[in-house]
Coordinates of C-alpha atoms in Angstrom, one line a residue:
M14 CA 97.0 73.4 90.1
G15 CA 95.6 76.8 89.2
Y16 CA 93.5 77.6 86.2
R17 CA 95.4 77.3 82.9
N18 CA 93.0 79.7 81.2
L19 CA 89.8 81.7 81.5
A20 CA 87.7 78.9 80.1
E21 CA 88.7 76.5 82.9
C22 CA 87.7 79.2 85.4
V23 CA 84.3 79.7 83.8
N24 CA 83.7 75.9 83.8
D25 CA 84.7 75.6 87.4
L26 CA 82.5 78.5 88.5
E27 CA 79.5 77.1 86.6
K28 CA 80.1 73.6 88.1
H29 CA 79.9 75.0 91.6
G30 CA 76.9 77.4 91.0
H31 CA 78.9 80.6 90.8
L32 CA 78.1 81.4 87.1
I33 CA 75.1 81.3 84.8
R34 CA 74.9 81.4 81.0
I35 CA 72.8 83.9 79.1
K36 CA 71.9 82.1 75.8
E37 CA 69.8 85.0 74.3
E38 CA 71.6 87.4 72.0
V39 CA 72.5 90.6 74.0
D40 CA 73.4 94.0 72.7
P41 CA 76.9 95.3 73.7
Y42 CA 75.5 98.8 73.5
L43 CA 74.3 99.4 77.1
E44 CA 72.4 96.2 77.5
M45 CA 75.3 94.0 78.7
A46 CA 76.4 96.6 81.1
A47 CA 72.8 97.0 82.5
I48 CA 72.5 93.3 83.0
H49 CA 75.9 93.2 84.8
M50 CA 75.0 96.1 87.1
R51 CA 71.6 94.6 88.0
V52 CA 73.1 91.2 88.8
Y53 CA 76.0 92.8 90.7
D54 CA 73.6 94.8 92.8
A55 CA 71.8 91.6 93.7
Q56 CA 75.2 90.0 94.6
G57 CA 74.4 87.4 91.9
P58 CA 76.6 85.1 89.9
A59 CA 79.2 85.6 87.3
L60 CA 77.7 86.0 83.8
Y61 CA 78.6 84.2 80.6
F62 CA 77.1 85.9 77.5
E63 CA 77.0 83.3 74.7
Q64 CA 75.8 85.5 71.9
V65 CA 77.1 89.1 71.7
K66 CA 75.4 91.1 68.9
G67 CA 77.9 92.0 66.2
S68 CA 80.7 89.8 67.4
R69 CA 81.5 86.1 67.1
F70 CA 83.2 86.0 70.6
P71 CA 81.3 85.3 73.8
A72 CA 82.0 87.4 76.9
V73 CA 82.1 87.0 80.7
S74 CA 81.7 89.5 83.5
N75 CA 81.2 89.8 87.3
L76 CA 83.9 87.2 88.0
F77 CA 85.0 89.2 91.0
G78 CA 81.5 90.4 91.9
T79 CA 81.6 88.9 95.4
L80 CA 84.4 88.4 97.9
E81 CA 83.1 84.8 98.4
R82 CA 83.6 84.1 94.6
S83 CA 87.0 85.6 94.6
R84 CA 88.1 83.5 97.5
F85 CA 86.7 80.4 95.7
M86 CA 88.8 81.1 92.6
F87 CA 92.0 81.5 94.6
R88 CA 91.1 79.0 97.3
D89 CA 94.4 77.1 97.1
T90 CA 96.7 80.2 97.1
L91 CA 95.3 83.1 99.1
D92 CA 96.9 82.2 102.4
K93 CA 100.4 81.8 101.0
I94 CA 100.0 85.0 98.9
K95 CA 99.2 87.0 102.1
V96 CA 102.4 85.6 103.6
L97 CA 104.4 86.5 100.5
V98 CA 103.2 90.1 100.6
D99 CA 103.8 90.3 104.3
V100 CA 107.4 89.1 104.0
K101 CA 108.1 91.5 101.1
S102 CA 106.8 94.4 103.2
D103 CA 108.7 93.4 106.3
P104 CA 111.6 90.9 105.6
V105 CA 112.7 90.9 109.2
Q106 CA 109.6 88.9 110.0
A107 CA 111.1 85.9 108.1
L108 CA 114.1 86.0 110.5
K109 CA 111.9 86.2 113.5
R110 CA 109.5 83.4 112.5
P111 CA 111.5 81.2 110.1
F112 CA 109.2 78.2 110.2
R113 CA 106.1 80.2 109.3
Y114 CA 107.9 81.7 106.3
A115 CA 110.0 78.7 105.3
H116 CA 108.0 78.1 102.1
V117 CA 108.0 81.7 100.9
A118 CA 111.2 81.5 98.9
A119 CA 109.9 78.3 97.2
T120 CA 106.6 80.0 96.4
A121 CA 108.3 83.1 94.8
L122 CA 110.7 80.9 92.9
S123 CA 108.0 78.7 91.5
A124 CA 106.1 81.8 90.4
L125 CA 108.9 83.2 88.2
P126 CA 107.6 83.9 84.7
W127 CA 108.2 81.2 82.2
K128 CA 109.4 82.1 78.7
K129 CA 108.0 79.6 76.2
K130 CA 110.2 78.3 73.5
R131 CA 107.5 76.9 71.2
G132 CA 103.8 77.0 70.6
A133 CA 101.2 78.9 72.6
P134 CA 97.4 78.8 72.7
I135 CA 97.2 82.6 71.9
L136 CA 98.7 82.0 68.5
Y137 CA 95.6 80.1 67.3
G138 CA 94.3 83.0 65.2
T139 CA 94.1 86.8 64.6
T140 CA 91.2 89.1 64.2
R141 CA 90.5 92.9 63.9
V142 CA 89.6 95.4 66.6
S143 CA 86.1 95.9 65.1
E144 CA 85.3 92.2 65.5
L145 CA 85.8 92.3 69.2
P146 CA 82.8 92.8 71.5
Q147 CA 82.1 96.5 71.2
I148 CA 80.8 97.0 74.7
V149 CA 79.5 100.5 75.7
N150 CA 78.6 100.9 79.3
W151 CA 77.0 104.4 79.6
P152 CA 74.9 106.5 77.1
M153 CA 77.4 109.3 76.8
D154 CA 80.5 107.1 76.5
G155 CA 82.7 108.1 73.5
G156 CA 82.8 104.5 72.2
P157 CA 83.4 100.9 73.2
F158 CA 86.1 100.4 75.8
V159 CA 88.2 97.5 77.1
T160 CA 87.4 97.6 80.9
M161 CA 89.4 94.6 82.1
P162 CA 92.7 94.9 80.2
Q163 CA 96.2 94.0 81.4
V164 CA 98.4 96.6 79.8
Y165 CA 102.0 95.5 79.6
T166 CA 105.0 97.8 79.0
E167 CA 108.8 97.5 79.6
D168 CA 111.4 99.9 80.8
V169 CA 113.6 100.8 77.8
H170 CA 116.6 101.0 80.2
K171 CA 115.9 97.7 81.8
P172 CA 114.1 95.5 79.3
G173 CA 112.6 92.2 80.2
V174 CA 109.6 90.9 82.2
M175 CA 111.1 91.3 85.7
H176 CA 111.2 95.2 85.3
A177 CA 108.0 95.4 83.3
N178 CA 104.7 97.0 84.4
L179 CA 101.4 95.3 84.1
G180 CA 98.5 97.7 84.8
M181 CA 94.8 98.1 84.2
Y182 CA 94.3 101.2 82.1
R183 CA 91.2 101.6 80.0
I184 CA 91.4 101.2 76.3
Q185 CA 89.1 103.0 73.8
L186 CA 88.5 100.7 70.9
A187 CA 86.6 103.0 68.5
G188 CA 84.9 106.4 68.3
N189 CA 86.2 110.0 68.3
D190 CA 88.9 110.4 65.7
Y191 CA 90.4 106.9 65.9
L192 CA 91.0 105.2 62.6
P193 CA 89.0 102.0 62.6
D194 CA 91.0 98.8 63.3
T195 CA 94.3 100.7 63.3
E196 CA 94.2 103.1 66.3
V197 CA 93.0 102.8 69.9
G198 CA 93.2 105.2 72.8
L199 CA 95.2 104.5 75.9
H200 CA 94.1 106.3 79.2
Y201 CA 96.1 106.2 82.4
Q202 CA 96.0 108.3 85.6
L203 CA 98.8 110.0 87.5
H204 CA 101.4 107.9 89.3
R205 CA 101.1 104.9 87.1
G206 CA 104.0 102.7 86.1
I207 CA 103.3 103.0 82.4
G208 CA 103.9 106.7 82.7
V209 CA 107.5 106.1 83.8
H210 CA 108.1 103.8 80.9
Q211 CA 106.6 106.3 78.4
T212 CA 108.6 109.1 79.8
K213 CA 111.9 107.2 79.4
A214 CA 111.0 106.1 75.8
N215 CA 110.0 109.7 74.9
A216 CA 113.3 111.0 76.2
L217 CA 115.1 108.7 73.8
G218 CA 112.7 109.6 70.9
Q219 CA 111.6 106.0 70.8
P220 CA 108.1 104.5 70.4
L221 CA 106.9 102.5 73.4
K222 CA 105.8 98.9 72.7
V223 CA 102.5 98.1 74.3
S224 CA 100.8 94.7 74.7
I225 CA 97.2 94.6 75.9
F226 CA 96.2 91.2 77.4
I227 CA 92.5 90.4 77.8
G228 CA 91.3 87.3 79.7
G229 CA 93.6 84.5 80.7
P230 CA 93.7 83.1 84.2
P231 CA 91.9 85.4 86.6
A232 CA 95.1 85.8 88.6
H233 CA 96.4 87.9 85.7
A234 CA 93.6 90.5 85.9
L235 CA 93.9 90.8 89.6
S236 CA 97.7 91.3 89.4
A237 CA 97.2 94.2 87.1
V238 CA 95.4 96.2 89.8
M239 CA 97.4 95.1 92.8
P240 CA 99.3 97.8 94.7
L241 CA 102.4 95.6 95.2
P242 CA 105.4 96.4 97.4
E243 CA 108.3 97.9 95.5
G244 CA 110.3 95.2 93.7
L245 CA 107.6 92.6 93.5
S246 CA 106.8 91.9 89.9
E247 CA 103.1 91.7 88.8
L248 CA 104.0 88.7 86.6
T249 CA 105.6 86.9 89.6
F250 CA 102.6 87.8 91.7
A251 CA 100.2 86.5 89.0
G252 CA 102.1 83.2 89.0
A253 CA 102.0 82.8 92.7
L254 CA 98.3 83.8 93.0
G255 CA 97.3 81.6 90.1
N256 CA 99.5 78.6 91.2
R257 CA 100.8 78.6 87.6
R258 CA 103.8 80.4 86.2
F259 CA 103.0 83.3 83.9
R260 CA 103.8 82.0 80.4
Y261 CA 105.0 84.5 77.8
F262 CA 107.0 84.9 74.7
Y263 CA 108.0 87.6 72.2
D264 CA 106.5 87.7 68.7
N265 CA 108.4 88.4 65.5
E266 CA 107.9 92.2 66.0
G267 CA 109.4 92.1 69.5
F268 CA 106.1 92.4 71.5
C269 CA 105.7 90.5 74.7
I270 CA 102.7 88.1 74.5
S271 CA 100.9 86.4 77.3
A272 CA 100.7 82.8 76.1
D273 CA 97.6 82.0 78.2
A274 CA 95.5 85.2 77.4
D275 CA 92.3 85.0 75.4
F276 CA 93.2 88.1 73.3
V277 CA 96.3 90.2 72.9
I278 CA 96.4 93.6 71.1
T279 CA 99.9 94.8 70.3
G280 CA 100.8 98.3 69.2
M281 CA 103.1 101.3 69.4
V282 CA 102.8 104.6 71.2
Y283 CA 104.9 107.3 69.6
P284 CA 106.3 110.3 71.4
G285 CA 104.0 113.3 71.3
E286 CA 101.1 111.5 69.5
N287 CA 97.8 112.0 71.3
K288 CA 94.2 112.0 70.3
P289 CA 91.0 112.9 72.1
E290 CA 89.8 110.1 74.4
G291 CA 86.5 109.8 76.2
P292 CA 84.0 110.5 77.6
F293 CA 83.8 107.4 79.8
G294 CA 81.5 106.7 82.7
D295 CA 83.9 106.2 85.6
H296 CA 84.2 105.0 89.2
L297 CA 83.5 108.4 90.8
G298 CA 79.9 108.2 89.4
Y299 CA 80.5 110.8 86.7
Y300 CA 81.9 110.9 83.2
S301 CA 85.5 111.5 82.7
L302 CA 85.4 114.0 79.8
V303 CA 87.3 114.2 76.5
H304 CA 91.0 114.9 76.8
P305 CA 94.1 114.2 74.8
F306 CA 95.7 110.9 75.7
P307 CA 98.3 108.6 74.1
L308 CA 97.4 107.1 70.7
M309 CA 98.3 103.5 70.1
H310 CA 98.9 102.2 66.6
V311 CA 97.6 98.6 66.4
H312 CA 99.9 96.0 65.0
K313 CA 98.0 92.7 65.6
V314 CA 95.1 91.2 67.5
Y315 CA 95.8 87.7 68.6
H316 CA 93.3 85.2 70.0
R317 CA 93.3 81.7 71.3
K318 CA 90.8 79.0 70.2
S319 CA 87.3 79.6 71.5
P320 CA 88.4 82.8 73.4
I321 CA 86.3 84.6 76.0
W322 CA 86.1 88.4 76.2
S323 CA 86.4 89.5 79.8
F324 CA 84.8 92.8 80.8
T325 CA 83.4 94.8 83.8
V326 CA 81.3 97.9 84.3
V327 CA 82.5 101.0 86.1
G328 CA 80.2 103.5 87.7
R329 CA 79.2 105.0 91.0
P330 CA 80.3 102.6 93.8
P331 CA 79.6 99.9 94.7
Q332 CA 80.5 98.1 91.5
E333 CA 82.7 95.0 90.7
D334 CA 85.8 97.1 91.4
T335 CA 84.5 97.5 95.0
S336 CA 84.8 93.7 95.3
F337 CA 88.2 93.9 93.7
G338 CA 89.2 96.4 96.4
A339 CA 87.9 94.1 99.2
L340 CA 90.0 91.3 97.9
I341 CA 93.1 93.5 97.5
H342 CA 92.6 94.7 101.1
E343 CA 92.4 91.1 102.3
I344 CA 95.7 90.3 100.6
T345 CA 97.7 93.5 101.2
G346 CA 96.0 95.0 104.3
S347 CA 99.1 95.0 106.3
A348 CA 101.5 96.1 103.6
I349 CA 101.0 99.9 103.4
P350 CA 100.9 100.5 107.2
Q351 CA 104.3 98.8 107.4
E352 CA 105.7 101.2 104.8
I353 CA 104.7 104.3 106.8
N354 CA 106.1 104.5 110.3
G355 CA 103.4 105.0 112.9
L356 CA 100.5 104.2 110.6
H357 CA 98.1 101.6 112.0
A358 CA 95.4 101.6 109.3
V359 CA 94.3 103.4 106.2
H360 CA 91.1 103.0 104.2
A361 CA 90.0 104.5 100.9
V362 CA 86.2 105.0 101.2
D363 CA 84.7 103.2 98.3
A364 CA 81.3 104.9 98.5
A365 CA 83.0 108.3 98.0
G366 CA 84.6 107.1 94.8
V367 CA 87.8 105.7 96.5
H368 CA 90.3 108.5 95.8
P369 CA 88.4 111.5 97.1
L370 CA 88.2 110.3 100.8
L371 CA 90.7 108.5 103.0
F372 CA 90.4 107.5 106.7
A373 CA 93.5 106.7 108.7
I374 CA 94.7 105.9 112.3
G375 CA 98.2 106.8 113.4
S376 CA 100.3 106.8 116.5
E377 CA 100.8 109.8 118.8
R378 CA 104.2 109.2 120.5
Y379 CA 105.9 112.6 120.3
T380 CA 105.3 113.5 124.0
P381 CA 104.7 110.2 125.9
Y382 CA 105.2 112.1 129.2
L383 CA 102.2 114.3 128.5
K384 CA 98.6 113.5 127.8
T385 CA 98.0 114.0 124.1
E386 CA 95.5 116.8 123.5
R387 CA 96.4 117.9 120.0
P388 CA 97.6 116.3 116.7
Q389 CA 101.4 116.0 116.4
E390 CA 102.8 112.8 115.0
I391 CA 99.6 112.1 113.0
L392 CA 100.3 115.3 111.0
T393 CA 103.7 113.8 109.9
I394 CA 101.9 110.5 109.1
A395 CA 99.3 112.4 107.1
N396 CA 102.0 114.1 104.9
Q397 CA 103.5 110.6 104.2
I398 CA 100.1 109.2 103.3
L399 CA 99.4 112.1 100.8
G400 CA 102.8 111.4 99.2
K401 CA 102.3 107.6 98.8
N402 CA 101.4 106.1 95.4
Q403 CA 97.7 106.1 94.7
L404 CA 96.9 107.5 98.2
S405 CA 98.4 110.8 97.0
L406 CA 95.4 111.3 94.8
A407 CA 93.1 111.8 97.9
K408 CA 91.4 115.2 98.5
Y409 CA 90.1 114.6 102.0
L410 CA 92.1 112.8 104.7
F411 CA 90.6 112.2 108.1
I412 CA 93.1 110.9 110.6
S413 CA 92.7 110.0 114.2
A414 CA 95.2 109.1 116.9
Y415 CA 95.6 105.5 117.8
G416 CA 94.2 104.6 121.3
D417 CA 91.8 107.5 121.6
N418 CA 89.0 104.9 121.0
P419 CA 90.3 101.3 121.0
H420 CA 87.0 100.1 119.3
L421 CA 87.3 102.6 116.4
D422 CA 86.6 100.8 113.1
I423 CA 88.2 102.5 110.1
H424 CA 85.6 100.9 107.8
D425 CA 82.6 102.2 109.7
V426 CA 82.1 105.5 108.0
T427 CA 79.4 106.9 110.4
A428 CA 81.4 105.9 113.5
F429 CA 84.7 107.2 112.2
L430 CA 83.3 110.6 111.2
K431 CA 81.5 110.9 114.5
H432 CA 84.8 110.2 116.3
I433 CA 86.6 112.9 114.3
F434 CA 83.9 115.6 114.8
E435 CA 83.6 114.9 118.5
R436 CA 87.3 115.8 118.9
I437 CA 88.5 118.1 116.2
D438 CA 89.2 121.8 116.8
F439 CA 88.4 123.7 113.6
E440 CA 90.6 126.7 114.8
R441 CA 93.7 124.5 114.7
D442 CA 93.2 121.0 113.1
L443 CA 92.5 121.7 109.4
H444 CA 95.6 121.6 107.2
F445 CA 95.3 122.5 103.5
H446 CA 97.4 121.7 100.4
T447 CA 96.5 124.1 97.6
Q448 CA 97.4 124.2 93.9
T449 CA 98.3 120.5 93.8
T450 CA 97.4 117.3 91.9
I451 CA 94.3 115.3 92.4
D452 CA 92.8 112.3 90.5
T453 CA 92.6 112.6 86.8
L454 CA 89.0 111.5 87.0
D455 CA 87.9 114.1 89.5
Y456 CA 86.5 117.3 88.0
S457 CA 85.8 119.1 91.2
G458 CA 89.1 121.0 90.9
D459 CA 90.1 123.9 88.7
G460 CA 91.6 121.8 85.8
L461 CA 92.7 118.3 84.7
N462 CA 94.6 116.7 87.6
A463 CA 94.5 120.1 89.5
G464 CA 92.9 120.8 92.8
S465 CA 93.6 120.8 96.5
K466 CA 93.7 118.6 99.6
V467 CA 92.8 119.0 103.3
V468 CA 93.7 117.0 106.4
F469 CA 91.2 116.7 109.3
A470 CA 93.4 115.7 112.2
A471 CA 91.9 114.7 115.6
A472 CA 93.7 113.6 118.8
G473 CA 92.8 113.5 122.4
G474 CA 89.6 113.1 124.3
K475 CA 86.0 113.9 123.3
K476 CA 85.3 117.6 123.3
R477 CA 81.6 117.6 122.6
E478 CA 78.5 115.6 122.1
L479 CA 77.0 115.5 118.6
V480 CA 73.2 115.7 118.1
A481 CA 71.4 112.6 116.9
E482 CA 68.3 114.6 116.1
L483 CA 67.6 118.2 115.6
P484 CA 66.1 120.0 118.6
G485 CA 62.5 121.4 118.2
G486 CA 62.4 124.9 116.8
F487 CA 65.9 124.6 115.1
A488 CA 66.1 126.9 112.1
L489 CA 68.6 128.3 109.7
P490 CA 68.5 131.7 108.0
R491 CA 67.5 131.9 104.3
P492 CA 68.5 131.1 101.6
F493 CA 70.0 128.0 103.2
A494 CA 67.1 127.2 105.4
R495 CA 65.9 123.6 104.4
C496 CA 68.0 121.0 106.1
R497 CA 68.1 117.3 107.1
L498 CA 70.3 115.6 109.7
A499 CA 72.6 113.3 107.6
L500 CA 74.8 111.9 110.3
P501 CA 75.3 112.8 114.0
G502 CA 76.3 116.4 114.1
I503 CA 76.2 116.8 110.3
L504 CA 73.5 118.6 108.4
A505 CA 72.6 118.4 104.7
V506 CA 71.5 121.9 103.8
E507 CA 69.6 122.5 100.6
A508 CA 70.8 125.5 98.8
P509 CA 69.9 127.4 95.5
P510 CA 71.8 126.3 92.4
F511 CA 75.4 127.3 92.3
T512 CA 76.3 130.2 90.0
D513 CA 80.0 131.1 90.2
Y514 CA 82.6 131.3 92.9
D515 CA 82.7 135.1 93.3
A516 CA 79.0 135.3 93.8
E517 CA 78.7 132.2 96.0
D518 CA 81.6 133.2 98.2
N519 CA 79.9 136.5 98.9
R520 CA 76.5 134.8 99.5
I521 CA 78.0 132.3 101.9
E522 CA 80.0 134.9 103.8
A523 CA 76.9 137.0 104.3
W524 CA 74.9 133.9 105.4
C525 CA 77.7 133.0 107.9
R526 CA 77.5 136.4 109.5
E527 CA 73.7 136.0 110.0
A528 CA 74.0 132.4 111.0
A529 CA 76.5 133.2 113.7
E530 CA 73.6 134.1 116.0
A531 CA 72.1 130.5 115.7
D532 CA 72.6 127.8 118.3
F533 CA 74.8 125.1 116.7
T534 CA 75.4 123.1 119.8
G535 CA 76.2 119.6 118.8
I536 CA 76.4 120.5 115.1
Q537 CA 79.9 120.5 113.5
L538 CA 79.4 120.3 109.7
L539 CA 76.9 121.8 107.2
V540 CA 77.0 120.4 103.7
L541 CA 75.4 122.6 101.1
C542 CA 73.8 120.5 98.5
D543 CA 71.2 120.5 95.7
D544 CA 68.9 117.9 97.3
A545 CA 69.0 117.6 101.1
A546 CA 66.6 114.6 101.2
F547 CA 68.8 112.6 98.7
T548 CA 72.1 113.6 100.5
A549 CA 70.8 112.6 103.9
A550 CA 69.0 109.4 102.8
N551 CA 71.9 107.2 103.7
T552 CA 75.6 107.3 104.4
N553 CA 76.7 106.3 100.9
N554 CA 74.7 109.2 99.4
F555 CA 76.2 111.6 101.9
V556 CA 79.9 110.7 101.3
W557 CA 79.4 110.5 97.6
I558 CA 77.8 114.0 97.3
T559 CA 80.0 115.6 99.9
F560 CA 83.4 114.4 98.7
T561 CA 83.0 114.1 95.0
R562 CA 81.4 117.5 94.5
S563 CA 83.8 119.7 96.4
N564 CA 87.3 121.1 96.1
P565 CA 88.7 121.8 99.6
S566 CA 90.4 125.1 98.9
H567 CA 87.4 126.5 97.0
D568 CA 84.4 124.9 98.7
I569 CA 85.3 124.8 102.4
H570 CA 83.9 127.7 104.4
G571 CA 83.1 128.2 108.1
I572 CA 81.1 130.3 110.5
G573 CA 83.5 132.6 112.3
S574 CA 86.3 131.9 109.8
F575 CA 89.7 133.6 110.0
T576 CA 93.2 133.5 108.6
R577 CA 96.1 134.0 111.0
H578 CA 99.7 133.5 110.1
K579 CA 98.7 131.7 106.9
H580 CA 96.5 129.3 108.8
W581 CA 92.8 129.1 108.0
G582 CA 90.3 128.1 110.7
C583 CA 86.8 128.8 112.0
R584 CA 85.2 129.2 115.4
G585 CA 81.8 127.8 114.5
P586 CA 80.6 124.9 112.3
L587 CA 82.5 124.0 109.1
I588 CA 80.7 124.4 105.7
I589 CA 81.4 122.2 102.7
D590 CA 79.7 123.5 99.4
A591 CA 78.9 120.2 97.6
R592 CA 76.5 121.6 95.1
K593 CA 77.0 120.8 91.4
K594 CA 79.2 123.4 89.7
P595 CA 79.2 124.4 86.1
H596 CA 82.7 122.8 85.5
H597 CA 81.7 119.5 87.0
A598 CA 81.3 116.4 84.8
P599 CA 77.8 115.0 84.2
E600 CA 76.7 112.2 86.6
L601 CA 75.9 108.8 85.3
V602 CA 72.3 108.1 84.5
K603 CA 71.0 104.8 83.2
D604 CA 68.9 104.5 80.1
P605 CA 65.3 103.7 81.1
H606 CA 64.5 101.8 77.9
V607 CA 67.4 99.5 78.4
E608 CA 66.4 99.0 82.1
K609 CA 63.0 97.8 80.9
R610 CA 64.7 95.2 78.7
V611 CA 66.6 93.9 81.7
D612 CA 63.4 93.8 83.7
A613 CA 62.1 91.3 81.1
L614 CA 65.1 89.1 81.5
G615 CA 64.3 88.9 85.2
A616 CA 60.6 88.0 84.6
E617 CA 59.4 84.4 85.1
G618 CA 61.0 82.2 82.4
G619 CA 63.8 84.7 81.8
P620 CA 67.5 83.8 82.4
L621 CA 67.7 86.2 85.4
H622 CA 64.5 85.1 87.1
G623 CA 65.2 84.7 90.8
I624 CA 68.4 86.6 90.6
I625 CA 67.4 90.2 90.0

C-alpha cells in the first residue's frame, strides 16, 4: 500500500536512512532555506525540522532532493504509472500489445478519487495563517510563501473533481498590503489551468473557490506539477502514483478538502480583486518583482493531528525542482513527443532556468528522395513546440534533424550546442517571433510576460570545425577585447556595462564593422557579458548567463548582418548581448551571516556534520 499521509513517508524515509531530524530550533527567516540549499547541493537527505521558531508546527523539505529518493518513495508504482501515461498518450499501443497493458484499466479505475462520507484526519483542528511556519527563502522576498502547495480549483461549468485543476502556484502568506490572517496572495504563470477556471468565474461575475492543500502523501505534491496528457485528472494520477485513492470531501461552505492533507487553506478569489504580490526569489535565479496578482480571502485553515509543513526552496538551478523535473521526465518522457508528429525528443535545459532554453530533435522527411541540406520539417515541428503548453514559454529553441548524428544526446548541453553550431547557416536558419509572450518570471523582455523567441534550426552535414582553443595572437577590437573560450566555437566576451538600447545598438554595430576584418574561423557565437571569467567557468554558468539575460529580438546581433524580405541573418559570427540591463530583476544572493550559522551546523557535533 502507498503512504496514507506525510508522516508515514517521513518515518519510512528515516527508517531507511533517507531523512535526518534537526532538533535545534531553526529560524524560518532565511536559515531553514539556507540549510535546505546546502544539503541539497551535497545531495544529502530529506530534512525534518522539529522546532520552527515562531510556530508550533514542524516542517520537512528536500523530499524529492534526489532521483534515488523519489524512486524509493514510489518504488511500488513507478513502472505502472509510466505505462498509464504511455497508454493515455497513445491508446493504439493498448490494442497492439494487449497483454502488456492489460492492468492499465484496473490501475486507472482503482485510482479514481474517493469521496468520504464521514470523518477525515484533516478535520482535527483549525489554526490561523500567522501560526503556520513563516518561511522566507531570500533576503528581498516580500514575505513568507507556501512553496509546495497543491492549489485546487473547479470549472464553474463542469463542477466536480474529475474536471478540477490541481496545480503548484506559489502563495504569499503575509507582507505587502495583505491583511494578516485574512488575505493571501495567489501567483500563477501563463497557460495554467487555474487561469481558465478564474476566467470562467469572472465571466459569470462569481467568486472562485480555492483550496490550498499542503503536505499529504508525496504523490499529491508531485501530481500538482505533472504535465499530464489532456483528460488525465491530477487527482486520479495522484491515486495511481500513491497506490491510494485520493480522499476528499466538501466542507459546509462548499470547499473541496483533501482528507489526507496536513493543512488546507480555503478561500475566495473575487473578480477584479488584486493586490501587489512579491518579490520572490524564483527558479531563473532572479527575483520575480512586485506585480498585481489575485487576492484570496481566507475562510479557514484546517490541519490534521500532528501535522507537518512541507516546503522547498526555489532559486538558480539546480534546486529540488530540478530533481522534480528529472522524475517527471522519467515518468512522462515519451508523452510529449507522441503529441507532436515528427518530434523525437525535447528537453528544457534546467541550468538555463528551464523555460528560457529548449533543445529538440525532429524528423526531416519532406524530401526523402533528396539529401537533406536545410531545415524543412523541423521548422514545422518547432512551431508546434512553441505552441505547446509550458513549452510555449521558451525564448530560445535549438532544434536538430534526427539522424544527422545518431549519438546526439539532447541532455548533453555542450555536445548539442556544438552539433548545432557545426551545421547552422546564420544567413538562413534563424527564425524570430517578436512581440509575443514569454515566462512571467523572465524580466529580459520589454514588459511582464512580453518578449520574443528565436529558433535555431540545423539540418544536414557538418559545415565547419569549431575551435577548442583560441589560436595564438587572436584578438578582438576594443571595447569588446577581453574574451574567454566558453565552449567549442563560443566566446564569452567581457564588455563595458550596458547603458540603453539605442546607445548599445550603435556601439555594437560600429564594433561589428571593425571586427569584420578579424579571422573568426571556427568561432560561431560571441556572448557579450559583464564577467567573461565567470561566464566561461563552466557550462551551467554559460547557459544561465546567456539565456536568462537576453531577449532575442533586442539582444541578438551579428557580424555582417542584413535584413532581406523580412528575414534577418548574418554572414559572420552571431552575437548575443547577455549583459545585465537596467530593467532586469536582481539576481539572488545569499546572506553571508546566515551562511555562517549553517557552517556551524556542519561542524563536528552539529546535526549536519558529514553531510555538508
